[in-house]
Short mmCIF file of C-alpha atoms in Angstrom, two decimals:
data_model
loop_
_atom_site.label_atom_id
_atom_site.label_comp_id
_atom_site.label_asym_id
_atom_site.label_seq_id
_atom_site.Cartn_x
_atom_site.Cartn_y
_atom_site.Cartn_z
CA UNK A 19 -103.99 -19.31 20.39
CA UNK A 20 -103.01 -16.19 22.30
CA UNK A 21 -101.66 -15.87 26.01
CA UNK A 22 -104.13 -15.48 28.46
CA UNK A 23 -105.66 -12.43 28.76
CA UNK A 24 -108.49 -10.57 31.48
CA UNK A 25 -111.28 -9.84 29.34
CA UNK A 26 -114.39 -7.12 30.13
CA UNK A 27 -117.33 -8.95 28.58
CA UNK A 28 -120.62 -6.81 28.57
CA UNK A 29 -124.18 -8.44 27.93
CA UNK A 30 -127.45 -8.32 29.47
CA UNK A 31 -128.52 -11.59 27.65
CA UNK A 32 -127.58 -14.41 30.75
CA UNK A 33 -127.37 -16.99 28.01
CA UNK A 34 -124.85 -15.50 25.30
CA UNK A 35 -122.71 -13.77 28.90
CA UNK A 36 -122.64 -17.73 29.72
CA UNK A 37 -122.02 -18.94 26.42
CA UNK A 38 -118.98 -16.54 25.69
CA UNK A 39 -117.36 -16.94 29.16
CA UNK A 40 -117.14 -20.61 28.57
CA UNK A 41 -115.56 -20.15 25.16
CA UNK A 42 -113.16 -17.23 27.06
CA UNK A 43 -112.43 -19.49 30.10
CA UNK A 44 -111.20 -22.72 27.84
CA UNK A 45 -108.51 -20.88 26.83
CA UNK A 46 -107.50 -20.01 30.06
CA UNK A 47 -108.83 -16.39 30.11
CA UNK A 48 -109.21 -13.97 33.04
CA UNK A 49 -113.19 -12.75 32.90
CA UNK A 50 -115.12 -10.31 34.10
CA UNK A 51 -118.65 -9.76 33.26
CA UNK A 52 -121.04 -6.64 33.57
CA UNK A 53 -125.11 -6.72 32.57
CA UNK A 54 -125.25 -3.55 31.17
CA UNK A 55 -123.09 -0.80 30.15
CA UNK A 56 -123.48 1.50 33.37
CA UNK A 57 -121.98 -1.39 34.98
CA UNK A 58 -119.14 -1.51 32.90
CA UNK A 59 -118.58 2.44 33.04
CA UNK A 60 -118.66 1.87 36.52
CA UNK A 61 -115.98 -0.96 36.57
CA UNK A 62 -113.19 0.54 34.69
CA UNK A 63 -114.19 3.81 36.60
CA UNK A 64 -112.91 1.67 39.94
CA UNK A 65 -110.08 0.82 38.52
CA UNK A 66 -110.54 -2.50 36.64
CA UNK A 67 -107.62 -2.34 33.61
CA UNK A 68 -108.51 -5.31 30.74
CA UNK A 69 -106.96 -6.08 28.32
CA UNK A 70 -109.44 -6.36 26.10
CA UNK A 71 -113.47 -5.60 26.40
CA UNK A 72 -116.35 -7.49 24.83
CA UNK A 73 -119.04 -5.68 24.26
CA UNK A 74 -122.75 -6.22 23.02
CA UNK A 75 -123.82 -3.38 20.97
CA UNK A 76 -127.60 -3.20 21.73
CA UNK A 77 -128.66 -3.03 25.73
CA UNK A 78 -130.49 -1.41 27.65
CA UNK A 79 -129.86 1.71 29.59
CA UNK A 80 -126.59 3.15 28.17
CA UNK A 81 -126.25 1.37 24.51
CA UNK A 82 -122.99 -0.16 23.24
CA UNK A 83 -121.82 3.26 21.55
CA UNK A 84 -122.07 4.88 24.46
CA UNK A 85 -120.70 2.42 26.57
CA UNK A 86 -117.56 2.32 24.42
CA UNK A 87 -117.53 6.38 24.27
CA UNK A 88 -117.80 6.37 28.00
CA UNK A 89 -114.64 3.83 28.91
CA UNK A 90 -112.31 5.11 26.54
CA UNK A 91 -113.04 8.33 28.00
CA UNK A 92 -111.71 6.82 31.12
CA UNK A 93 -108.84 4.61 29.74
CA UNK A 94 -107.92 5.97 26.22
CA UNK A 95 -106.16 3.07 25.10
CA UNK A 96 -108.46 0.40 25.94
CA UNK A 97 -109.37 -2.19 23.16
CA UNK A 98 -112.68 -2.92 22.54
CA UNK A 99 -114.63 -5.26 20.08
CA UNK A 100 -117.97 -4.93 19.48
CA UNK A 101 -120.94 -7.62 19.77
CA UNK A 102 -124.44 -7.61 18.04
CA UNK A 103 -126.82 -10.11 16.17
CA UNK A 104 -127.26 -7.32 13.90
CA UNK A 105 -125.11 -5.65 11.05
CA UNK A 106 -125.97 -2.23 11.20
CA UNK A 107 -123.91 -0.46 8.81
CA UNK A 108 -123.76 2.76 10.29
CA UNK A 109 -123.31 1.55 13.81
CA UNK A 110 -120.06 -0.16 12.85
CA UNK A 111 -118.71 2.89 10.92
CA UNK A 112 -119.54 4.98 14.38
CA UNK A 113 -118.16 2.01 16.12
CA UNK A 114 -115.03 2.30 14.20
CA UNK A 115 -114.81 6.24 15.03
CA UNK A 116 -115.31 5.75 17.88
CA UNK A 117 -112.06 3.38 18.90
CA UNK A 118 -113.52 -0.35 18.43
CA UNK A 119 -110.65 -2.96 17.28
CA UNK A 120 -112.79 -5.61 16.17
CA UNK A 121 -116.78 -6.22 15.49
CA UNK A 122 -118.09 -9.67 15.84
CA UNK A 123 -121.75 -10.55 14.29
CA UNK A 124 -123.47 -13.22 16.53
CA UNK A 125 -123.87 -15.85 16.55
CA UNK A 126 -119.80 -16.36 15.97
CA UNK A 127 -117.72 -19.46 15.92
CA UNK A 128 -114.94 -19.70 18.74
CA UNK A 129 -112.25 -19.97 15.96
CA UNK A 130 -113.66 -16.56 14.66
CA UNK A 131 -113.58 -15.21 18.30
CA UNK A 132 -110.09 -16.83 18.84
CA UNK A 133 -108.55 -14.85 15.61
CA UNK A 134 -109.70 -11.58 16.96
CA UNK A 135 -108.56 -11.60 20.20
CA UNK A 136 -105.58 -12.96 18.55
CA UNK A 137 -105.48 -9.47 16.71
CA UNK A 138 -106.34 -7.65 19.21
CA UNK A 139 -103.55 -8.59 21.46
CA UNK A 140 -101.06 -8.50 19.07
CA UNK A 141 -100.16 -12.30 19.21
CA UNK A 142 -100.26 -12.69 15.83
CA UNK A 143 -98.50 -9.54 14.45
CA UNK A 144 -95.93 -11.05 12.45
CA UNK A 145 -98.77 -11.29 9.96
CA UNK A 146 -98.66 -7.51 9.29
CA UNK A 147 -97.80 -5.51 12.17
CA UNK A 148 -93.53 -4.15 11.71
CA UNK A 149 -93.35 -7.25 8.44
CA UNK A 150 -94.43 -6.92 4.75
CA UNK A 151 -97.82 -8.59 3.94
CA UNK A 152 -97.95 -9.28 0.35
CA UNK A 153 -101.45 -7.94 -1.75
CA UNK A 154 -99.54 -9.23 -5.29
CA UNK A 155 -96.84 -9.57 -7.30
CA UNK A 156 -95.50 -6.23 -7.02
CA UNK A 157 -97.22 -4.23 -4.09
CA UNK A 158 -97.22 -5.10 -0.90
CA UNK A 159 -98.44 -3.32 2.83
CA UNK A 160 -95.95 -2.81 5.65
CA UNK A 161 -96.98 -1.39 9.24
CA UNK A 162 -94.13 -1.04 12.10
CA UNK A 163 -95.49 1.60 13.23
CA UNK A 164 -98.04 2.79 15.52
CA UNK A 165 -100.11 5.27 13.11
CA UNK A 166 -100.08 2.57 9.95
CA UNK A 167 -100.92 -0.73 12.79
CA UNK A 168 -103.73 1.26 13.44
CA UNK A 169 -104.71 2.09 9.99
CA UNK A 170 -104.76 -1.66 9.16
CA UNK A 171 -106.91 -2.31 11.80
CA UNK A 172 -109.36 0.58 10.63
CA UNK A 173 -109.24 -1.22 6.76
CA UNK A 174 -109.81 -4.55 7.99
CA UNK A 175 -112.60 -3.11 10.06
CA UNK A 176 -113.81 -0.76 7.16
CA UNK A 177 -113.33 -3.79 4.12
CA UNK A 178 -116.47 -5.88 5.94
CA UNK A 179 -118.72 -2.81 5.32
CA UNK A 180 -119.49 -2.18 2.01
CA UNK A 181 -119.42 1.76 2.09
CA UNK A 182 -117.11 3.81 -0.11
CA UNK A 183 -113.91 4.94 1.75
CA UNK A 184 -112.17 7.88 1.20
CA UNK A 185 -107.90 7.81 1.42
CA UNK A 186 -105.90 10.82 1.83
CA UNK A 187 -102.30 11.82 1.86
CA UNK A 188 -99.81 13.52 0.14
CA UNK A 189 -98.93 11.71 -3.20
CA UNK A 190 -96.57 8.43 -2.87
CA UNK A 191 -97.88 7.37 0.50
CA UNK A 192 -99.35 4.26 -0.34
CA UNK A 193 -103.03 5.18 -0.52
CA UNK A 194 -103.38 2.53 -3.55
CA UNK A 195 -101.82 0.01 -1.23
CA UNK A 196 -104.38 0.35 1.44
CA UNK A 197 -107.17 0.51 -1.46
CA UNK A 198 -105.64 -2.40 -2.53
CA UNK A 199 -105.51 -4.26 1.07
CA UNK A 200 -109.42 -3.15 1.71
CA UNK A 201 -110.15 -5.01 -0.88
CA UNK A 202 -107.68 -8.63 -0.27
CA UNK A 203 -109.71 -8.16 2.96
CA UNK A 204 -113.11 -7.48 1.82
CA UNK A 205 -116.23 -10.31 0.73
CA UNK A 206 -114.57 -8.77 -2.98
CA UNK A 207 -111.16 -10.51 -2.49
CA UNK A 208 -112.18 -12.91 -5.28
CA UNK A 209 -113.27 -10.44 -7.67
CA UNK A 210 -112.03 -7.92 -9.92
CA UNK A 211 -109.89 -4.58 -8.46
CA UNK A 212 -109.45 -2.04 -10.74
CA UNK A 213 -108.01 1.58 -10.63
CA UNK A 214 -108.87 4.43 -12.71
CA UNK A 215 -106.33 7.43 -12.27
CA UNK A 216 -108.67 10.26 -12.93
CA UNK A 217 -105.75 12.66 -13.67
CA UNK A 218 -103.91 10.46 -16.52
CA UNK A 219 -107.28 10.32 -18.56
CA UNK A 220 -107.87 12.96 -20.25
CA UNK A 221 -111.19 14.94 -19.43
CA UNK A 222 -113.05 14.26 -22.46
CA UNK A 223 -112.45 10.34 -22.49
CA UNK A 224 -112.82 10.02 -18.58
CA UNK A 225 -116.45 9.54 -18.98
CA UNK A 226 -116.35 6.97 -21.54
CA UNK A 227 -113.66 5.32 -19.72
CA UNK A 228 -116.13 4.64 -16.71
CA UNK A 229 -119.38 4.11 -18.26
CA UNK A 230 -118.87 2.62 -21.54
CA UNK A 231 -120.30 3.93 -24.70
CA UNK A 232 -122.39 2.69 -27.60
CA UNK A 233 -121.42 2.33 -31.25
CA UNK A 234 -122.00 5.82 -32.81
CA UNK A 235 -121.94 7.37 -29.34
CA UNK A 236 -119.01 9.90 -30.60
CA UNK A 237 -117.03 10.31 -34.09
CA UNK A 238 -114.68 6.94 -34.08
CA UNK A 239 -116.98 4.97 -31.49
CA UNK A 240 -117.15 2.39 -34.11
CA UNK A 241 -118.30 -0.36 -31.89
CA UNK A 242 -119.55 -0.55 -28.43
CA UNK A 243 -117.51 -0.75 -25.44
CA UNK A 244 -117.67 -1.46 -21.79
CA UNK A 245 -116.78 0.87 -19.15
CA UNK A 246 -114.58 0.17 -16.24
CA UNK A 247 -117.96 0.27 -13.59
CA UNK A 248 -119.57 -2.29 -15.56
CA UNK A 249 -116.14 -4.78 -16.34
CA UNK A 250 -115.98 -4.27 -12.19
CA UNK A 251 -119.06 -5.60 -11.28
CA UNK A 252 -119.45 -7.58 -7.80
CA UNK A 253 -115.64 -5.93 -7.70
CA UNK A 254 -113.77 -2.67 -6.04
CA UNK A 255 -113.04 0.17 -8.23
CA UNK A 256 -110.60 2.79 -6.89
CA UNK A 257 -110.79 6.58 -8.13
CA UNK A 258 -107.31 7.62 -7.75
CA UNK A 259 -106.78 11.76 -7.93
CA UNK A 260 -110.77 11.86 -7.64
CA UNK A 261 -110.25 15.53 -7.38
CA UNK A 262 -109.35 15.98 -10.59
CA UNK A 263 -112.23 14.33 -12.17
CA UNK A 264 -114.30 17.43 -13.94
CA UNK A 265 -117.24 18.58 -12.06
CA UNK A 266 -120.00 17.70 -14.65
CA UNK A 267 -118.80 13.95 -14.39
CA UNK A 268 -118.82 14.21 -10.17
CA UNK A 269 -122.57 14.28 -10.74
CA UNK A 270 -123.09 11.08 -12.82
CA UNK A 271 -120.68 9.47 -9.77
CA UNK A 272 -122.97 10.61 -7.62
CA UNK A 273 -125.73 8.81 -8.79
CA UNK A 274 -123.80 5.43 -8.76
CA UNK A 275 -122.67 5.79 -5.44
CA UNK A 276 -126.73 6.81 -3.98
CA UNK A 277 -128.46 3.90 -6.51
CA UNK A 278 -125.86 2.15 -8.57
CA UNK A 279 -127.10 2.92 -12.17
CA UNK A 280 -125.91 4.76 -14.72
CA UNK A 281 -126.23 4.49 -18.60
CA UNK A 282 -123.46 4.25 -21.36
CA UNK A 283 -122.90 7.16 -23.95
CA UNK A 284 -125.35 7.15 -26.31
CA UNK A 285 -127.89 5.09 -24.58
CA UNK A 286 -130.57 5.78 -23.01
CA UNK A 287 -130.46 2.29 -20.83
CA UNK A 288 -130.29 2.19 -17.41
CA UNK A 289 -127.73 -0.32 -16.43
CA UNK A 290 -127.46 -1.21 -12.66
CA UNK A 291 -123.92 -2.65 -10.88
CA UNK A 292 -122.69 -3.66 -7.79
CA UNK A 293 -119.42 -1.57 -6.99
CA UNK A 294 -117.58 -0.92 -3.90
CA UNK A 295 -116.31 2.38 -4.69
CA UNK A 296 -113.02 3.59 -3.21
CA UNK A 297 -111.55 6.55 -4.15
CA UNK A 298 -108.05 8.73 -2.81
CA UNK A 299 -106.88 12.09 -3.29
CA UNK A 300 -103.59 14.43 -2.42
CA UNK A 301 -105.83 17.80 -2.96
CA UNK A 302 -107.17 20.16 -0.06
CA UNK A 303 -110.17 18.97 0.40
CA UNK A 304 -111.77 22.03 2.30
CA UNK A 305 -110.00 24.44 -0.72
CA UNK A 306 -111.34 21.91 -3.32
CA UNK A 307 -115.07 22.41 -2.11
CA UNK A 308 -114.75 26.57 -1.57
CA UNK A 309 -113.29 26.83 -4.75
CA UNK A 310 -116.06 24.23 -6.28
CA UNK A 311 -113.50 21.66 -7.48
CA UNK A 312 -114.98 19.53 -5.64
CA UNK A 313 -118.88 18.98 -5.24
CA UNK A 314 -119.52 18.89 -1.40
CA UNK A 315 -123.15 16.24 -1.88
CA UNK A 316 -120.34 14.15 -3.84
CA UNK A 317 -117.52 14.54 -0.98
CA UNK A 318 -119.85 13.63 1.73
CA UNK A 319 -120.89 10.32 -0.39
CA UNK A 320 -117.26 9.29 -0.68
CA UNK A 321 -116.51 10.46 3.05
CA UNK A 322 -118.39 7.55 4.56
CA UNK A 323 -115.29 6.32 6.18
CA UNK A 324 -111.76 8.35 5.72
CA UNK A 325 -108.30 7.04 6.30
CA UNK A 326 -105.77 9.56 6.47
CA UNK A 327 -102.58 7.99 4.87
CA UNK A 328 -99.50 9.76 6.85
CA UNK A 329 -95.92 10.94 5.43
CA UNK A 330 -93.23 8.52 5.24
CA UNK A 331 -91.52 10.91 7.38
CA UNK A 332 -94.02 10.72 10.17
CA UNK A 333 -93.34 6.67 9.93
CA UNK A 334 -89.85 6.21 9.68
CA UNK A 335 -90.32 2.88 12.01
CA UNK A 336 -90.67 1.34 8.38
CA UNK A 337 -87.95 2.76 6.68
CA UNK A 338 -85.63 0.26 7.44
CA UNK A 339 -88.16 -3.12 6.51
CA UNK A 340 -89.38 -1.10 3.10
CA UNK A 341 -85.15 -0.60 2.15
CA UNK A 342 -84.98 -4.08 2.39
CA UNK A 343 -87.44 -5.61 0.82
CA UNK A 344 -87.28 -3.04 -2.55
CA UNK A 345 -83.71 -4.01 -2.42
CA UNK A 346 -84.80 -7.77 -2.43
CA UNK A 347 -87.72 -7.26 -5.25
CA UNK A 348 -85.25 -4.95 -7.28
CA UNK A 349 -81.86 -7.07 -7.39
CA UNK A 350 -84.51 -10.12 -8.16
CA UNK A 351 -85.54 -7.95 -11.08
CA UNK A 352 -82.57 -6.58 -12.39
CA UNK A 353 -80.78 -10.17 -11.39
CA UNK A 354 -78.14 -8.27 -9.09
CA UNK A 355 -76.85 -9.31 -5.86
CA UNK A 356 -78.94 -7.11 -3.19
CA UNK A 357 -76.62 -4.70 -1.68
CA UNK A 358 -75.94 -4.13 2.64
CA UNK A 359 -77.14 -1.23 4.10
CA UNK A 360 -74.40 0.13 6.37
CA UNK A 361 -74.88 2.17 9.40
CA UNK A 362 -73.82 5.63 8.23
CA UNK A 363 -76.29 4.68 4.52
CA UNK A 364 -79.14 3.52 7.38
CA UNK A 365 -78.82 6.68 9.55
CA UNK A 366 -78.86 9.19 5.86
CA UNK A 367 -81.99 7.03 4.92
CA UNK A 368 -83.34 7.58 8.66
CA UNK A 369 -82.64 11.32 8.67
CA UNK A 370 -83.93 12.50 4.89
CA UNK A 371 -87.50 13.73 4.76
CA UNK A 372 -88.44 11.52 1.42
CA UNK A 373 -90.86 14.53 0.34
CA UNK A 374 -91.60 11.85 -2.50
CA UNK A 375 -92.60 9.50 0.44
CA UNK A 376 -92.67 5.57 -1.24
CA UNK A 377 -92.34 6.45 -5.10
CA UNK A 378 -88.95 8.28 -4.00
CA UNK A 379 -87.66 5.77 -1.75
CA UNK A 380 -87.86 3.18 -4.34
CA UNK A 381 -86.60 4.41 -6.83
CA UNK A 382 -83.35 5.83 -4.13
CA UNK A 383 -83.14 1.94 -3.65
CA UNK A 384 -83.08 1.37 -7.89
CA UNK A 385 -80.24 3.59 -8.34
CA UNK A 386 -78.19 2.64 -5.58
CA UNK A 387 -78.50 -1.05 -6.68
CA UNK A 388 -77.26 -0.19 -10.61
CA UNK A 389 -75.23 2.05 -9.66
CA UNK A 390 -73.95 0.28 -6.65
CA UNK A 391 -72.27 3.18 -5.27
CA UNK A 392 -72.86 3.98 -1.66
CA UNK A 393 -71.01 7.36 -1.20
CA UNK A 394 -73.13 8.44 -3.98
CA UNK A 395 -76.15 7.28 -2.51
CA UNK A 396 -75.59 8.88 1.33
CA UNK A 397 -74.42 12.18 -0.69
CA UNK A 398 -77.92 12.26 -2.42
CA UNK A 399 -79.95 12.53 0.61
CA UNK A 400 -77.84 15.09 2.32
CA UNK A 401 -79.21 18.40 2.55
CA UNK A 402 -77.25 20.73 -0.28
CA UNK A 403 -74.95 22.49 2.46
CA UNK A 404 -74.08 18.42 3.74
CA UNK A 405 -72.84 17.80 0.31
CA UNK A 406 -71.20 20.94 -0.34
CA UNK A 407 -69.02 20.28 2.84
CA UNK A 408 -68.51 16.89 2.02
CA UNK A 409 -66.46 17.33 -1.53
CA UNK A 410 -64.76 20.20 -0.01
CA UNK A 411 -61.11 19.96 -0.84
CA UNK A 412 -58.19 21.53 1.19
CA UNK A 413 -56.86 23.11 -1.62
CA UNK A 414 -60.36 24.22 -2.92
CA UNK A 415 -58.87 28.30 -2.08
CA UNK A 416 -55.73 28.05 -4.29
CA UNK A 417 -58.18 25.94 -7.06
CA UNK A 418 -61.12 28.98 -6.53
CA UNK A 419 -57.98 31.71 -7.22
CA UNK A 420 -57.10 30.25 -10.78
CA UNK A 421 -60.54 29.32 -11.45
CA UNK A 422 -62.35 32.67 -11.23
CA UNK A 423 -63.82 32.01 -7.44
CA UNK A 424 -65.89 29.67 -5.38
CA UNK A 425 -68.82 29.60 -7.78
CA UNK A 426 -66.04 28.34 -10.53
CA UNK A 427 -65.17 25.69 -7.26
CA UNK A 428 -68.89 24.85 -7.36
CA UNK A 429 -69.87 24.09 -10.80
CA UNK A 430 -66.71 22.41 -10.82
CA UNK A 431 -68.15 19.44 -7.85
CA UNK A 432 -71.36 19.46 -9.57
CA UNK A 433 -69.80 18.16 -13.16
CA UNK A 434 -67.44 16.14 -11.68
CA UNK A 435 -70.57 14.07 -9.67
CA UNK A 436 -72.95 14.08 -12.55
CA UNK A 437 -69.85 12.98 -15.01
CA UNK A 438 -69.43 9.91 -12.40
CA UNK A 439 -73.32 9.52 -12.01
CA UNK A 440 -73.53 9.04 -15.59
CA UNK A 441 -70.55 6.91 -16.32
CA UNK A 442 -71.91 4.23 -13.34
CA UNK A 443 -74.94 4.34 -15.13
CA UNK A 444 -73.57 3.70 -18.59
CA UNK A 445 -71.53 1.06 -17.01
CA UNK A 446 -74.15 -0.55 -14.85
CA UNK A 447 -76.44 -1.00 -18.01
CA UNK A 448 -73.59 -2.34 -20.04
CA UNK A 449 -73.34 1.10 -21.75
CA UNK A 450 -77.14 0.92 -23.02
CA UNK A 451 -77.54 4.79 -23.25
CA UNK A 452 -81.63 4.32 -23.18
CA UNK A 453 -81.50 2.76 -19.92
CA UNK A 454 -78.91 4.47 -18.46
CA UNK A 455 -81.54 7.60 -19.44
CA UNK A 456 -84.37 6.03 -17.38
CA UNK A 457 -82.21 4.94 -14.41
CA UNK A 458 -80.85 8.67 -14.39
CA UNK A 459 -84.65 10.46 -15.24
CA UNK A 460 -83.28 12.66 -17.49
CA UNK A 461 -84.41 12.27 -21.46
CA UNK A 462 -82.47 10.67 -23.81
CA UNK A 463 -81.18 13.68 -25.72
CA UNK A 464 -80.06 15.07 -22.43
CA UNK A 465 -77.81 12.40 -21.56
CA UNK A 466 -76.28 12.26 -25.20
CA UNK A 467 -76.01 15.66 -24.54
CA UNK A 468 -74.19 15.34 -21.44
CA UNK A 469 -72.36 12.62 -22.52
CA UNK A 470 -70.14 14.91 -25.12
CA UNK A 471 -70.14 17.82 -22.69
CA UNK A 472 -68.21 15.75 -20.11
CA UNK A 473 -66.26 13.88 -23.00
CA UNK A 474 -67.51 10.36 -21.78
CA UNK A 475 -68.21 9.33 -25.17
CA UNK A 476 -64.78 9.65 -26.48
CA UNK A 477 -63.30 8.89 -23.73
CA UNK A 478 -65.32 5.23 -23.56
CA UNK A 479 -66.24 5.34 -27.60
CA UNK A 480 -65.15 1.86 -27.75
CA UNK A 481 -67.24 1.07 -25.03
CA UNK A 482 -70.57 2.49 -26.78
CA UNK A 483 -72.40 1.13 -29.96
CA UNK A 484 -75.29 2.33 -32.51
CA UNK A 485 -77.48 -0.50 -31.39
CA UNK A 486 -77.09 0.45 -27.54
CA UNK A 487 -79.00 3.12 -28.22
#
């Protein structure tokens, strides 16, 4: 249980302000209780600083909403949960806008109002706030800092309310995570999450892919298939890049999101699911919907709740817990010892912009573990002047004189660090020139290519074999 606390609680039902003081007061809580919400208003307005307010949603007088508008007016960062023997879907999204931590449906149990003033608090952090909680095997949700502790409050708000949410952000900042941890926190946990990238399918076969078709639907529909809204029933389904889906097929969305039905290709059945529709995006939303990209009646559907996924560069609290752990998960999967971080490799991590955000950083962390060369590694995230100055070489002038000049000089570094790039990559994958390809991200031919231009293969020939390749 959490340390005591001095709790607002707001009610004008004498029985439930009873009944919830007790519960607060076992616990050795601090609490204060108010009627209605003018009396609250009035409260924090004389100075009374909680650390936490109660607060029934339906009174009468100045409602819940307004109540909650009202004293965060006063004291911005107040924390407020919301109260209410109803579950008024549209109140709790407005609830949610409006600053409430928590929402409680009466009646509650006192362990279910124990773990949300647990939450609220912050006594129980190390299950998520600044420390990696796990979704699966291979993705995972970290939030150290004070823009991504408050977006995991918003999703585990926004799971409990089954209303599509809408997650934007530049590409690689994890908005598949949080679709991912909506869901682990949703009623849906137990049932299927699925993800349809709407820019890696084609057009043509997007359609099919969602709704299924019938046998004969299309030339080489041979037999009938399934589409992804009807293998998700009861589930989530995330739209990933939703605005690239064509605008014909934003209108058969739209009719699953207002009723939930749609009908397969080639049929003329209605079929009816129950979907909890997420969907993300990297695009401009107000250019998407001038330039008609984007069909507004479909964006204000999805726009029932939107979580705006920031820049790893506007969270760099969490660069230093996401190094580790992809250097634990990667030297697990390439069975390498995980390599330190030192101070001057911590600060170049700290001070680089990662303009690939996640997707970057880890695969920064992949190469520096094969490659297992730091110097390389702090060189790569220095801006181009950084690493210009740092291979400068005293005699560089005299070198730049019988060379033809300092763009000779240049070209010069350059081959020199990609000839040592490639050879630690050669060597790291015991000279398997496919893989040394893919840690690298350069094709195949162009590392063969580069491998005779620098002369690595004859100078390691004995080294390399048919069958690495």
């Amino acid at each position: 249980m959490s340390d005591t606390a001095k709790i607002l609680l707001v009610d004008d039902e004498p029985g439930m302000l009873r009944y919830i003081r007790t519960l607060l007061e076992v616990d050795g809580h601090k609490v204060d209780t108010a009627s209605t919400g003018e009396e609250a208003v009035e409260r924090v307005q004389k100075g009374l600083h909680p650390d936490l307010v109660l607060l029934d949603l339906l009174m009468p007088g100045i409602d819940g909403l307004q109540t909650l508008e009202q004293i965060r007016q006063i004291q911005s960062g107040i924390k407020v949960v919301m109260l209410s023997c109803v579950s008024d879907t549209r109140k709790v999204v407005q609830a949610i806008r409006l600053g409430a931590q928590d929402y409680l449906t009466k009646p509650f149990q006192k362990a279910e109002l124990d773990k949300v003033i647990d939450q609220c608090l912050g006594t129980n952090q190390q299950n998520y706030g600044g420390e990696v909680e796990e979704l699966s095997d291979d993705v995972f949700f970290v939030a150290a800092s004070a823009n991504m502790r408050k977006l995991r409050s918003q999703a585990a708000l926004v799971a409990n309310v089954d209303i599509p949410v809408l997650m934007l952000g530049e590409s690689g900042t994890g908005k598949e995570v949080m679709a991912r941890l909506i869901h682990k926190l949703s009623p849906r946990a137990h049932r299927t999450f699925l993800k349809v990238n709407c820019a890696a399918v084609p057009a043509e076969l997007l359609e099919s892919e969602l709704f299924g078709y019938e046998q004969g639907a299309f030339t080489g529909a041979n037999h009938a298939k399934p589409g992804k809204f009807e293998i998700c029933n009861k589930g989530t389904i995330l739209l990933d890049e939703i605005g690239e889906m064509p605008p014909s097929l934003q209108a058969k969305l739209l009719h699953v999101l207002q009723d939930q039905t749609f009908s397969r290709l080639g049929s003329r059945t209605v079929l009816k699911v129950d979907v909890r529709i997420l969907a993300a995006t990297n695009i401009n939303i107000p250019e998407a919907l001038a330039n008609k990209r984007l069909r507004e009646d479909l964006y204000y559907r999805l726009n029932a709740f939107t979580l705006q996924i920031p820049p790893l560069r506007e969270r760099k609290e969490e660069i230093p817990i996401l190094l580790k752990h992809f250097m634990s998960r990667m030297s697990e999967q390439y069975a390498r010892a995980p390599l330190p971080f030192s101070p001057e490799l911590m600060q170049a991590c700290l001070d680089y912009p990662w303009p690939g955000n996640l997707r970057e950083l880890n695969n920064f962390i992949k190469r520096y573990l094969v490659l297992g060369d730091e110097k390389l590694a702090i060189n790569e995230l220095r801006p181009k002047s950084d690493t210009a100055g740092a291979h400068f070489d005293p005699g560089a002038r005299s070198a730049a004189e019988s060379t033809g000049g300092l763009k000779s000089v240049a070209r010069s570094a350059k081959d020199e660090a990609e000839a040592e790039a490639i050879t630690h990559a050669l060597e790291a994958t015991n000279w398997n020139r496919k893989q040394a390809a893919s840690l690298l991200q350069i094709s195949y031919k162009a590392l063969l290519y580069k491998i005779r231009q620098y002369g690595i293969a004859q100078a390691k020939s004995h080294k390399l074999s048919a069958g690495a390749s």
